Amino acid sequence: MPNRPLVYLTLAFVAGVITAGWLTLPPATALLVCGSLFIAAGLGYFLCWSFNRWLFFAVFFSLGFSLAALAVAGIPPDLDRYDGHWATIEGSVIREADIRSDRVYYLLDMARIVIGREDRALRVPVLVRAPAAGPVYSYGDRLRLHGLFTRPQDAGNPGEFDYRAYLARQGIGAVFLVRDPPAIRKLGVGGNPVLRSVLALKEKLLAVSRATLPPEQAALVNGIVFGAQGEIDSRTRQVFSESGVVHILSVSGLHVGLVLGAVLILAGVLRLPHAVTAPAASAVLILYAILSGPGPAVIRSTVMALMLLWADHLGRERDWPTTLAAAALVCLIWRPLSLYDIGFQLSFAATWGILYLGPELDRLCQRLTPMPVWLRGTLWVSLAAQLATLPLVAFYYNLVSPVSLVANLVAVPLTGIIMALGAGASLTGLVFPALAGIINAGTSLNLTIFMGLISLVHKLPGGVVFVSTPPLA
């Protein structure tokens, strides 16, 4: 414990978040308890109390409890009175638009609602669903919208997906349905100017793929490179899910690792001084994280990559458990209820498997049969991640994919090539659109091979086994 205090403090924080799920306590009371424990722990540190470590555990436990209680209390309890009513709302778009084939989703920080004669200031995030026809609005746009205010129903059957709880974990209190594009009116522009500029750059990068590739392939490239999944059709997503390679369609540790590796190789080619490499790579990683969106997998992999990078830069020893705990703590402090999100659980389970099961599997592969280093590395990394996430996949998705190991052996090397070509074409297309089209001709060829191999693996007999939800134990 003295060697890895952050691991145990993070576990205490997680225990606090879990406890807040079944023990109701006003957030103000929880914060008062947390503040009192913090003062006591500070005194104990300076007075060298022998039991002070337990006070620090209590501080992190109460902090997790308090932040989770605040997250739950952030949704006004009287929203149900507006359910099913036509209303006019005003607010600002706080996330980039999620563009689908038939609709567009916006996350709106609602500031005002008007229903009949009632005109009320009401601050709560609302998910807006609008038709695809019409203009697409961007982060920072201030909008006035007219539509149907709805609150999703709770899950009716045991094991059924609870959409209301899913939205609540993201701090979203309601869904607002807009029928016609003229029902949305732009009032102005706000938000963080730096973030607005970065997201505007992302839209330009996505547009290059849309202009130089067929729609299905453009959607895949934008999903693989930038995590933009909205335009990927449901059939493709199903094939990837059942083949065990759906993680490739969203930015994860694989993608961040490839970006970091490319930056370090480029720094070596350009002979950048050691003092400049870490700051430059950090800037690229942070920019890529913003472009990809703040999902749990993105935050986890970016935090871990930054700690790895700076540990090497400062000559410090690397400790994987501490790095993983730090990434989890950052994610949970930012959004404590993400502990219950499937993406958070799968991301950290896969990483745990790679770090803890991976070395044992690597030694096993070396003993069983000789093989090239790159093949052995791909094999044990894929197998470790699959074994670690297998219980969660069976629990949430009711399926087991025996072909996932083969699919990952095929997909991972091709993903690196597609990322390099897709990112290179997008960047080039900002200046030379014609050259981007030439580069994406190679991307298109690789995508055709990629999809052909994944589809072939998916069709193997027994490739997908559907199972009933296993017991929690």
CSV table of C-alpha atoms in Angstrom, one decimal:
chain,number,residue,atom,x,y,z
A,1,MET,CA,0.0,0.0,0.0
A,2,PRO,CA,2.7,2.6,0.8
A,3,ASN,CA,4.2,2.0,-2.7
A,4,ARG,CA,0.9,2.5,-4.6
A,5,PRO,CA,-1.3,4.8,-2.5
A,6,LEU,CA,-3.2,6.2,-5.5
A,7,VAL,CA,-4.6,2.7,-6.3
A,8,TYR,CA,-6.2,2.4,-2.9
A,9,LEU,CA,-7.4,6.0,-2.8
A,10,THR,CA,-9.0,5.5,-6.2
A,11,LEU,CA,-10.7,2.3,-4.9
A,12,ALA,CA,-12.0,4.3,-1.9
A,13,PHE,CA,-13.4,6.9,-4.3
A,14,VAL,CA,-15.1,4.2,-6.4
A,15,ALA,CA,-16.6,2.7,-3.2
A,16,GLY,CA,-18.0,6.2,-2.4
A,17,VAL,CA,-19.6,6.5,-5.8
A,18,ILE,CA,-21.2,3.0,-5.4
A,19,THR,CA,-22.5,3.8,-1.9
A,20,ALA,CA,-24.2,7.0,-3.2
A,21,GLY,CA,-26.2,4.7,-5.5
A,22,TRP,CA,-28.1,3.1,-2.6
A,23,LEU,CA,-27.7,5.6,0.3
A,24,THR,CA,-29.6,8.8,-0.1
A,25,LEU,CA,-27.9,11.9,1.5
A,26,PRO,CA,-28.3,15.6,0.7
A,27,PRO,CA,-25.3,16.8,-1.3
A,28,ALA,CA,-24.8,19.7,1.1
A,29,THR,CA,-24.5,17.3,4.0
A,30,ALA,CA,-22.1,15.0,2.1
A,31,LEU,CA,-19.9,18.0,1.2
A,32,LEU,CA,-19.9,19.1,4.8
A,33,VAL,CA,-18.7,15.6,5.9
A,34,CYS,CA,-16.1,15.6,3.2
A,35,GLY,CA,-14.8,19.0,4.2
A,36,SER,CA,-14.6,18.0,7.8
A,37,LEU,CA,-12.7,14.9,7.0
A,38,PHE,CA,-10.3,16.8,4.8
A,39,ILE,CA,-9.5,19.2,7.7
A,40,ALA,CA,-9.0,16.3,10.0
A,41,ALA,CA,-6.7,14.6,7.5
A,42,GLY,CA,-4.7,17.8,7.1
A,43,LEU,CA,-4.2,18.1,10.9
A,44,GLY,CA,-3.4,14.4,11.1
A,45,TYR,CA,-0.7,14.8,8.5
A,46,PHE,CA,1.1,17.7,10.3
A,47,LEU,CA,0.6,16.0,13.8
A,48,CYS,CA,1.7,12.6,12.5
A,49,TRP,CA,-1.3,10.7,13.7
A,50,SER,CA,-0.7,6.9,13.3
A,51,PHE,CA,-4.2,6.3,11.9
A,52,ASN,CA,-4.1,9.1,9.4
A,53,ARG,CA,-4.0,6.9,6.4
A,54,TRP,CA,-7.6,5.8,7.2
A,55,LEU,CA,-8.6,9.5,7.3
A,56,PHE,CA,-7.3,9.9,3.7
A,57,PHE,CA,-9.3,6.9,2.7
A,58,ALA,CA,-12.3,8.4,4.3
A,59,VAL,CA,-11.7,11.7,2.5
A,60,PHE,CA,-11.6,10.0,-0.9
A,61,PHE,CA,-14.6,7.8,-0.1
A,62,SER,CA,-16.7,10.9,1.0
A,63,LEU,CA,-15.5,12.8,-2.1
A,64,GLY,CA,-16.7,10.1,-4.4
A,65,PHE,CA,-20.0,10.0,-2.5
A,66,SER,CA,-20.4,13.8,-2.6
A,67,LEU,CA,-19.6,14.1,-6.3
A,68,ALA,CA,-22.0,11.3,-7.2
A,69,ALA,CA,-24.7,12.9,-5.0
A,70,LEU,CA,-24.2,16.2,-6.7
A,71,ALA,CA,-24.4,14.6,-10.2
A,72,VAL,CA,-27.7,13.0,-9.3
A,73,ALA,CA,-29.1,16.2,-7.8
A,74,GLY,CA,-28.0,18.2,-10.9
A,75,ILE,CA,-31.3,17.1,-12.7
A,76,PRO,CA,-34.3,19.1,-11.3
A,77,PRO,CA,-36.8,16.7,-9.8
A,78,ASP,CA,-39.8,18.6,-11.2
A,79,LEU,CA,-38.9,18.0,-14.9
A,80,ASP,CA,-41.6,15.3,-15.1
A,81,ARG,CA,-44.3,18.0,-15.0
A,82,TYR,CA,-43.2,19.1,-18.5
A,83,ASP,CA,-43.2,15.6,-20.0
A,84,GLY,CA,-45.3,15.4,-23.1
A,85,HIS,CA,-45.8,19.1,-23.5
A,86,TRP,CA,-45.0,21.3,-26.5
A,87,ALA,CA,-42.6,24.0,-25.4
A,88,THR,CA,-40.1,26.6,-26.6
A,89,ILE,CA,-36.7,26.4,-25.0
A,90,GLU,CA,-33.5,28.4,-25.3
A,91,GLY,CA,-29.9,27.3,-24.6
A,92,SER,CA,-26.4,26.8,-26.0
A,93,VAL,CA,-25.0,23.8,-27.8
A,94,ILE,CA,-22.3,22.4,-25.6
A,95,ARG,CA,-21.1,19.5,-27.7
A,96,GLU,CA,-20.5,18.9,-31.4
A,97,ALA,CA,-23.5,17.7,-33.4
A,98,ASP,CA,-24.0,13.9,-33.7
A,99,ILE,CA,-25.1,13.6,-37.4
A,100,ARG,CA,-27.0,10.5,-38.4
A,101,SER,CA,-28.5,9.5,-41.8
A,102,ASP,CA,-32.0,10.7,-40.8
A,103,ARG,CA,-31.5,12.9,-37.8
A,104,VAL,CA,-29.1,15.1,-35.9
A,105,TYR,CA,-28.6,15.1,-32.1
A,106,TYR,CA,-27.5,18.2,-30.1
A,107,LEU,CA,-26.6,18.4,-26.5
A,108,LEU,CA,-28.1,21.7,-25.3
A,109,ASP,CA,-27.4,23.5,-22.1
A,110,MET,CA,-31.0,24.7,-21.6
A,111,ALA,CA,-31.4,28.0,-19.8
A,112,ARG,CA,-35.1,28.9,-20.4
A,113,ILE,CA,-38.4,27.1,-21.1
A,114,VAL,CA,-41.7,28.5,-22.2
A,115,ILE,CA,-44.9,26.5,-22.0
A,116,GLY,CA,-48.1,28.4,-22.5
A,117,ARG,CA,-48.1,31.3,-20.0
A,118,GLU,CA,-45.2,29.9,-18.0
A,119,ASP,CA,-41.8,31.4,-18.8
A,120,ARG,CA,-39.2,30.0,-16.5
A,121,ALA,CA,-35.4,30.1,-16.2
A,122,LEU,CA,-34.4,26.4,-16.0
A,123,ARG,CA,-30.8,25.2,-16.3
A,124,VAL,CA,-30.4,21.6,-17.3
A,125,PRO,CA,-28.7,19.7,-20.2
A,126,VAL,CA,-31.2,18.5,-22.8
A,127,LEU,CA,-30.7,16.1,-25.7
A,128,VAL,CA,-32.2,17.6,-28.8
A,129,ARG,CA,-33.3,15.4,-31.7
A,130,ALA,CA,-33.8,17.3,-34.9
A,131,PRO,CA,-34.4,16.2,-38.6
A,132,ALA,CA,-31.4,15.8,-40.8
A,133,ALA,CA,-32.8,18.2,-43.4
A,134,GLY,CA,-31.8,21.8,-42.7
A,135,PRO,CA,-28.7,23.5,-41.3
A,136,VAL,CA,-26.4,21.8,-38.8
A,137,TYR,CA,-25.5,23.9,-35.8
A,138,SER,CA,-22.1,23.8,-34.0
A,139,TYR,CA,-20.7,24.0,-30.5
A,140,GLY,CA,-21.3,27.4,-28.9
A,141,ASP,CA,-24.4,28.3,-31.0
A,142,ARG,CA,-27.2,29.8,-28.9
A,143,LEU,CA,-30.6,28.5,-30.1
A,144,ARG,CA,-34.3,28.9,-29.6
A,145,LEU,CA,-36.2,25.7,-30.4
A,146,HIS,CA,-39.9,24.7,-30.5
A,147,GLY,CA,-40.8,21.0,-30.0
A,148,LEU,CA,-41.9,18.3,-27.7
A,149,PHE,CA,-40.4,18.0,-24.2
A,150,THR,CA,-40.1,14.4,-23.1
A,151,ARG,CA,-38.7,12.4,-20.2
A,152,PRO,CA,-37.7,8.8,-21.2
A,153,GLN,CA,-39.5,6.1,-19.3
A,154,ASP,CA,-37.8,3.9,-16.7
A,155,ALA,CA,-36.9,0.4,-17.7
A,156,GLY,CA,-40.0,-1.7,-17.5
A,157,ASN,CA,-38.6,-5.3,-17.4
A,158,PRO,CA,-35.6,-6.7,-15.5
A,159,GLY,CA,-32.5,-6.4,-17.7
A,160,GLU,CA,-34.1,-4.0,-20.1
A,161,PHE,CA,-31.9,-1.0,-21.2
A,162,ASP,CA,-32.8,2.0,-19.0
A,163,TYR,CA,-32.5,5.0,-21.3
A,164,ARG,CA,-33.5,7.5,-18.6
A,165,ALA,CA,-30.7,6.2,-16.3
A,166,TYR,CA,-28.3,6.2,-19.2
A,167,LEU,CA,-29.0,9.9,-19.9
A,168,ALA,CA,-29.0,10.8,-16.2
A,169,ARG,CA,-25.4,9.3,-15.9
A,170,GLN,CA,-24.4,11.9,-18.4
A,171,GLY,CA,-26.2,14.7,-16.6
A,172,ILE,CA,-29.0,14.8,-19.3
A,173,GLY,CA,-32.4,15.5,-17.9
A,174,ALA,CA,-34.7,15.2,-20.9
A,175,VAL,CA,-35.1,14.7,-24.7
A,176,PHE,CA,-36.5,17.5,-26.8
A,177,LEU,CA,-38.0,16.4,-30.2
A,178,VAL,CA,-38.0,19.0,-33.0
A,179,ARG,CA,-40.3,18.2,-35.9
A,180,ASP,CA,-39.2,20.7,-38.6
A,181,PRO,CA,-36.0,22.6,-39.3
A,182,PRO,CA,-37.7,26.0,-39.2
A,183,ALA,CA,-38.5,25.3,-35.5
A,184,ILE,CA,-34.9,26.0,-34.7
A,185,ARG,CA,-33.6,29.6,-34.7
A,186,LYS,CA,-30.0,30.7,-34.1
A,187,LEU,CA,-29.7,33.6,-31.6
A,188,GLY,CA,-26.0,34.0,-31.6
A,189,VAL,CA,-22.6,32.3,-30.8
A,190,GLY,CA,-20.9,31.7,-27.5
A,191,GLY,CA,-18.9,29.0,-25.8
A,192,ASN,CA,-15.1,28.7,-25.5
A,193,PRO,CA,-13.5,30.2,-28.6
A,194,VAL,CA,-10.5,27.8,-28.5
A,195,LEU,CA,-12.8,24.7,-28.3
A,196,ARG,CA,-15.0,26.2,-31.0
A,197,SER,CA,-12.0,26.6,-33.3
A,198,VAL,CA,-10.8,23.0,-32.6
A,199,LEU,CA,-14.2,21.5,-33.4
A,200,ALA,CA,-14.5,23.6,-36.5
A,201,LEU,CA,-11.2,22.2,-37.6
A,202,LYS,CA,-12.5,18.7,-36.9
A,203,GLU,CA,-15.5,19.3,-39.1
A,204,LYS,CA,-13.2,20.4,-42.0
A,205,LEU,CA,-11.2,17.2,-41.5
A,206,LEU,CA,-14.3,15.1,-41.6
A,207,ALA,CA,-15.5,16.9,-44.7
A,208,VAL,CA,-12.3,15.8,-46.6
A,209,SER,CA,-13.2,12.1,-46.2
A,210,ARG,CA,-16.8,12.8,-47.2
A,211,ALA,CA,-15.6,14.5,-50.4
A,212,THR,CA,-13.0,12.0,-51.4
A,213,LEU,CA,-14.5,8.6,-50.4
A,214,PRO,CA,-17.9,6.8,-50.9
A,215,PRO,CA,-20.3,7.5,-48.0
A,216,GLU,CA,-19.9,4.1,-46.3
A,217,GLN,CA,-16.1,4.3,-46.4
A,218,ALA,CA,-16.0,7.9,-45.4
A,219,ALA,CA,-18.1,7.1,-42.3
A,220,LEU,CA,-15.7,4.2,-41.4
A,221,VAL,CA,-12.6,6.4,-41.8
A,222,ASN,CA,-14.1,9.2,-39.8
A,223,GLY,CA,-15.1,6.7,-37.1
A,224,ILE,CA,-11.7,5.0,-37.0
A,225,VAL,CA,-9.6,8.2,-37.1
A,226,PHE,CA,-11.7,10.7,-35.1
A,227,GLY,CA,-14.4,8.6,-33.3
A,228,ALA,CA,-17.3,10.1,-35.3
A,229,GLN,CA,-19.7,7.1,-35.3
A,230,GLY,CA,-23.0,8.8,-36.2
A,231,GLU,CA,-22.9,8.0,-39.9
A,232,ILE,CA,-21.8,4.4,-39.6
A,233,ASP,CA,-24.8,2.2,-40.6
A,234,SER,CA,-26.3,-0.2,-38.1
A,235,ARG,CA,-25.4,-3.3,-40.2
A,236,THR,CA,-21.7,-2.5,-40.2
A,237,ARG,CA,-21.8,-1.7,-36.5
A,238,GLN,CA,-23.5,-5.1,-35.8
A,239,VAL,CA,-20.8,-7.0,-37.8
A,240,PHE,CA,-18.1,-5.3,-35.8
A,241,SER,CA,-19.8,-5.9,-32.5
A,242,GLU,CA,-20.4,-9.6,-33.1
A,243,SER,CA,-16.8,-10.0,-34.4
A,244,GLY,CA,-15.3,-8.4,-31.3
A,245,VAL,CA,-13.7,-5.5,-33.1
A,246,VAL,CA,-16.2,-2.7,-32.4
A,247,HIS,CA,-13.6,-0.9,-30.3
A,248,ILE,CA,-11.9,0.0,-33.6
A,249,LEU,CA,-14.8,2.2,-34.6
A,250,SER,CA,-14.2,4.5,-31.6
A,251,VAL,CA,-11.0,6.1,-30.4
A,252,SER,CA,-9.4,4.0,-27.7
A,253,GLY,CA,-6.0,3.1,-26.4
A,254,LEU,CA,-5.1,1.5,-29.8
A,255,HIS,CA,-5.7,4.8,-31.6
A,256,VAL,CA,-3.9,7.0,-29.0
A,257,GLY,CA,-1.0,4.6,-28.9
A,258,LEU,CA,-0.7,4.8,-32.7
A,259,VAL,CA,-0.8,8.6,-32.6
A,260,LEU,CA,1.8,8.8,-29.9
A,261,GLY,CA,4.1,6.3,-31.7
A,262,ALA,CA,3.7,8.3,-35.0
A,263,VAL,CA,4.6,11.6,-33.1
A,264,LEU,CA,7.7,10.0,-31.5
A,265,ILE,CA,8.9,8.6,-34.8
A,266,LEU,CA,8.4,11.9,-36.5
A,267,ALA,CA,10.3,13.6,-33.7
A,268,GLY,CA,13.2,11.2,-34.2
A,269,VAL,CA,13.2,11.8,-37.9
A,270,LEU,CA,13.3,15.5,-37.4
A,271,ARG,CA,15.9,15.1,-34.7
A,272,LEU,CA,13.9,17.2,-32.2
A,273,PRO,CA,15.8,17.9,-28.9
A,274,HIS,CA,14.7,15.6,-26.0
A,275,ALA,CA,13.5,18.7,-24.1
A,276,VAL,CA,11.0,19.5,-26.8
A,277,THR,CA,9.7,16.0,-27.6
A,278,ALA,CA,7.5,15.5,-24.6
A,279,PRO,CA,5.8,19.0,-24.7
A,280,ALA,CA,5.2,18.7,-28.5
A,281,ALA,CA,3.8,15.1,-28.2
A,282,SER,CA,1.6,16.2,-25.2
A,283,ALA,CA,0.1,19.0,-27.3
A,284,VAL,CA,-0.7,16.6,-30.1
A,285,LEU,CA,-2.3,14.1,-27.7
A,286,ILE,CA,-4.4,16.7,-26.0
A,287,LEU,CA,-5.5,18.1,-29.4
A,288,TYR,CA,-6.4,14.6,-30.6
A,289,ALA,CA,-8.4,13.9,-27.4
A,290,ILE,CA,-10.4,17.1,-28.0
A,291,LEU,CA,-11.0,16.1,-31.6
A,292,SER,CA,-12.1,12.6,-30.6
A,293,GLY,CA,-14.5,13.7,-27.9
A,294,PRO,CA,-14.3,13.2,-24.1
A,295,GLY,CA,-15.3,9.6,-23.9
A,296,PRO,CA,-14.0,7.4,-21.0
A,297,ALA,CA,-11.7,5.4,-23.4
A,298,VAL,CA,-10.3,8.6,-24.8
A,299,ILE,CA,-9.6,10.2,-21.4
A,300,ARG,CA,-8.2,7.0,-20.0
A,301,SER,CA,-5.8,6.4,-22.8
A,302,THR,CA,-4.8,10.0,-23.1
A,303,VAL,CA,-4.0,10.3,-19.3
A,304,MET,CA,-2.0,7.1,-19.4
A,305,ALA,CA,-0.1,8.1,-22.5
A,306,LEU,CA,0.7,11.5,-21.0
A,307,MET,CA,2.0,9.9,-17.7
A,308,LEU,CA,4.1,7.4,-19.7
A,309,LEU,CA,5.5,10.2,-21.8
A,310,TRP,CA,6.4,12.4,-18.9
A,311,ALA,CA,7.8,9.6,-16.8
A,312,ASP,CA,10.2,8.9,-19.6
A,313,HIS,CA,11.0,12.6,-20.1
A,314,LEU,CA,11.7,13.2,-16.3
A,315,GLY,CA,13.5,9.9,-15.8
A,316,ARG,CA,10.9,8.5,-13.5
A,317,GLU,CA,9.9,4.9,-13.0
A,318,ARG,CA,6.8,3.7,-14.7
A,319,ASP,CA,4.1,1.9,-12.6
A,320,TRP,CA,1.1,0.6,-14.5
A,321,PRO,CA,-1.3,0.2,-11.5
A,322,THR,CA,-0.7,3.8,-10.5
A,323,THR,CA,-1.1,5.0,-14.0
A,324,LEU,CA,-4.4,3.1,-14.5
A,325,ALA,CA,-5.7,4.4,-11.1
A,326,ALA,CA,-4.8,8.0,-12.0
A,327,ALA,CA,-6.7,7.7,-15.3
A,328,ALA,CA,-9.7,6.2,-13.5
A,329,LEU,CA,-9.7,9.0,-10.9
A,330,VAL,CA,-9.6,11.7,-13.5
A,331,CYS,CA,-12.5,10.2,-15.4
A,332,LEU,CA,-14.6,9.7,-12.2
A,333,ILE,CA,-13.9,13.2,-10.8
A,334,TRP,CA,-15.0,14.7,-14.1
A,335,ARG,CA,-18.1,12.5,-14.4
A,336,PRO,CA,-18.5,10.2,-11.3
A,337,LEU,CA,-21.6,8.3,-12.7
A,338,SER,CA,-19.6,7.1,-15.7
A,339,LEU,CA,-18.6,4.3,-13.4
A,340,TYR,CA,-21.8,2.6,-14.5
A,341,ASP,CA,-21.3,3.2,-18.2
A,342,ILE,CA,-20.5,0.1,-20.3
A,343,GLY,CA,-17.8,2.0,-22.2
A,344,PHE,CA,-16.0,3.0,-19.0
A,345,GLN,CA,-16.1,-0.6,-17.7
A,346,LEU,CA,-15.0,-2.2,-20.9
A,347,SER,CA,-12.1,0.3,-21.4
A,348,PHE,CA,-10.6,-0.2,-18.0
A,349,ALA,CA,-11.2,-4.0,-18.0
A,350,ALA,CA,-9.4,-4.4,-21.3
A,351,THR,CA,-6.5,-2.3,-20.1
A,352,TRP,CA,-6.3,-4.3,-16.9
A,353,GLY,CA,-6.3,-7.5,-18.9
A,354,ILE,CA,-3.4,-6.2,-21.2
A,355,LEU,CA,-1.3,-5.1,-18.2
A,356,TYR,CA,-1.9,-8.0,-15.9
A,357,LEU,CA,-2.9,-11.0,-18.0
A,358,GLY,CA,-0.8,-9.9,-21.0
A,359,PRO,CA,2.7,-10.7,-19.6
A,360,GLU,CA,1.6,-14.3,-18.6
A,361,LEU,CA,0.0,-14.9,-22.0
A,362,ASP,CA,3.2,-13.6,-23.7
A,363,ARG,CA,5.3,-16.1,-21.8
A,364,LEU,CA,2.9,-18.8,-22.7
A,365,CYS,CA,3.0,-18.0,-26.4
A,366,GLN,CA,6.8,-18.1,-26.3
A,367,ARG,CA,6.8,-21.5,-24.8
A,368,LEU,CA,4.1,-23.0,-27.1
A,369,THR,CA,5.5,-22.1,-30.5
A,370,PRO,CA,8.1,-19.8,-32.1
A,371,MET,CA,6.5,-16.9,-34.0
A,372,PRO,CA,7.5,-13.4,-35.1
A,373,VAL,CA,7.6,-10.8,-32.3
A,374,TRP,CA,4.9,-8.6,-34.0
A,375,LEU,CA,2.5,-11.5,-34.3
A,376,ARG,CA,3.1,-12.7,-30.8
A,377,GLY,CA,2.5,-9.2,-29.5
A,378,THR,CA,-0.7,-8.8,-31.4
A,379,LEU,CA,-1.8,-12.2,-30.3
A,380,TRP,CA,-1.3,-11.8,-26.5
A,381,VAL,CA,-2.6,-8.2,-26.4
A,382,SER,CA,-5.8,-9.2,-28.2
A,383,LEU,CA,-6.3,-12.3,-26.2
A,384,ALA,CA,-5.7,-10.5,-22.9
A,385,ALA,CA,-8.2,-7.8,-23.7
A,386,GLN,CA,-10.8,-10.3,-24.9
A,387,LEU,CA,-10.5,-12.5,-21.8
A,388,ALA,CA,-10.8,-9.5,-19.5
A,389,THR,CA,-13.9,-8.1,-21.2
A,390,LEU,CA,-15.6,-11.5,-21.8
A,391,PRO,CA,-17.7,-11.5,-18.7
A,392,LEU,CA,-18.9,-7.9,-19.3
A,393,VAL,CA,-19.7,-8.5,-22.9
A,394,ALA,CA,-21.7,-11.6,-22.0
A,395,PHE,CA,-23.5,-9.7,-19.2
A,396,TYR,CA,-24.4,-6.6,-21.2
A,397,TYR,CA,-24.7,-7.9,-24.8
A,398,ASN,CA,-25.7,-11.6,-24.2
A,399,LEU,CA,-23.1,-12.8,-26.7
A,400,VAL,CA,-19.7,-14.4,-26.9
A,401,SER,CA,-17.5,-14.1,-30.0
A,402,PRO,CA,-15.1,-17.0,-30.4
A,403,VAL,CA,-13.7,-15.4,-33.6
A,404,SER,CA,-12.8,-12.1,-31.9
A,405,LEU,CA,-9.2,-13.2,-31.5
A,406,VAL,CA,-8.8,-13.9,-35.3
A,407,ALA,CA,-10.7,-10.8,-36.1
A,408,ASN,CA,-8.4,-8.6,-34.0
A,409,LEU,CA,-5.3,-10.3,-35.5
A,410,VAL,CA,-6.6,-9.2,-38.9
A,411,ALA,CA,-8.0,-5.8,-37.9
A,412,VAL,CA,-5.3,-4.3,-35.7
A,413,PRO,CA,-2.5,-4.1,-38.3
A,414,LEU,CA,-4.9,-2.8,-41.0
A,415,THR,CA,-6.2,-0.2,-38.5
A,416,GLY,CA,-2.8,1.4,-38.3
A,417,ILE,CA,-2.5,1.6,-42.0
A,418,ILE,CA,-6.1,3.1,-42.4
A,419,MET,CA,-5.4,5.6,-39.6
A,420,ALA,CA,-2.1,6.8,-41.2
A,421,LEU,CA,-3.7,7.1,-44.7
A,422,GLY,CA,-7.0,8.6,-43.4
A,423,ALA,CA,-5.3,11.1,-41.1
A,424,GLY,CA,-2.7,12.0,-43.8
A,425,ALA,CA,-5.5,12.6,-46.4
A,426,SER,CA,-7.6,14.7,-44.0
A,427,LEU,CA,-4.7,17.0,-43.1
A,428,THR,CA,-3.5,17.2,-46.8
A,429,GLY,CA,-7.0,17.9,-47.9
A,430,LEU,CA,-7.1,21.2,-45.9
A,431,VAL,CA,-4.5,22.5,-48.4
A,432,PHE,CA,-4.5,20.2,-51.5
A,433,PRO,CA,-7.9,18.5,-51.9
A,434,ALA,CA,-6.8,16.7,-55.1
A,435,LEU,CA,-3.8,15.1,-53.4
A,436,ALA,CA,-6.1,14.0,-50.6
A,437,GLY,CA,-8.2,12.2,-53.2
A,438,ILE,CA,-5.1,10.3,-54.4
A,439,ILE,CA,-4.1,9.3,-50.8
A,440,ASN,CA,-7.7,8.1,-50.1
A,441,ALA,CA,-7.6,5.9,-53.1
A,442,GLY,CA,-5.1,3.8,-51.1
A,443,THR,CA,-7.4,4.2,-48.0
A,444,SER,CA,-10.3,2.9,-50.0
A,445,LEU,CA,-8.4,-0.2,-51.1
A,446,ASN,CA,-7.4,-1.0,-47.5
A,447,LEU,CA,-10.9,-0.4,-46.3
A,448,THR,CA,-12.2,-2.9,-48.9
A,449,ILE,CA,-9.7,-5.5,-47.8
A,450,PHE,CA,-10.5,-4.7,-44.1
A,451,MET,CA,-14.2,-5.1,-44.5
A,452,GLY,CA,-13.9,-8.2,-46.6
A,453,LEU,CA,-11.8,-9.9,-44.0
A,454,ILE,CA,-14.0,-8.8,-41.1
A,455,SER,CA,-17.1,-10.0,-43.0
A,456,LEU,CA,-15.4,-13.3,-43.8
A,457,VAL,CA,-14.4,-13.9,-40.1
A,458,HIS,CA,-17.9,-12.9,-39.0
A,459,LYS,CA,-19.5,-15.6,-41.3
A,460,LEU,CA,-17.4,-18.4,-39.8
A,461,PRO,CA,-19.6,-21.2,-38.3
A,462,GLY,CA,-20.0,-20.6,-34.6
A,463,GLY,CA,-18.5,-17.1,-34.9
A,464,VAL,CA,-21.2,-15.7,-32.6
A,465,VAL,CA,-22.7,-17.5,-29.6
A,466,PHE,CA,-25.7,-15.9,-27.9
A,467,VAL,CA,-26.0,-16.5,-24.2
A,468,SER,CA,-28.4,-15.6,-21.4
A,469,THR,CA,-27.3,-13.0,-19.0
A,470,PRO,CA,-24.9,-14.6,-16.5
A,471,PRO,CA,-25.4,-14.1,-12.8
A,472,LEU,CA,-23.3,-11.3,-11.4
A,473,ALA,CA,-21.0,-13.6,-9.5
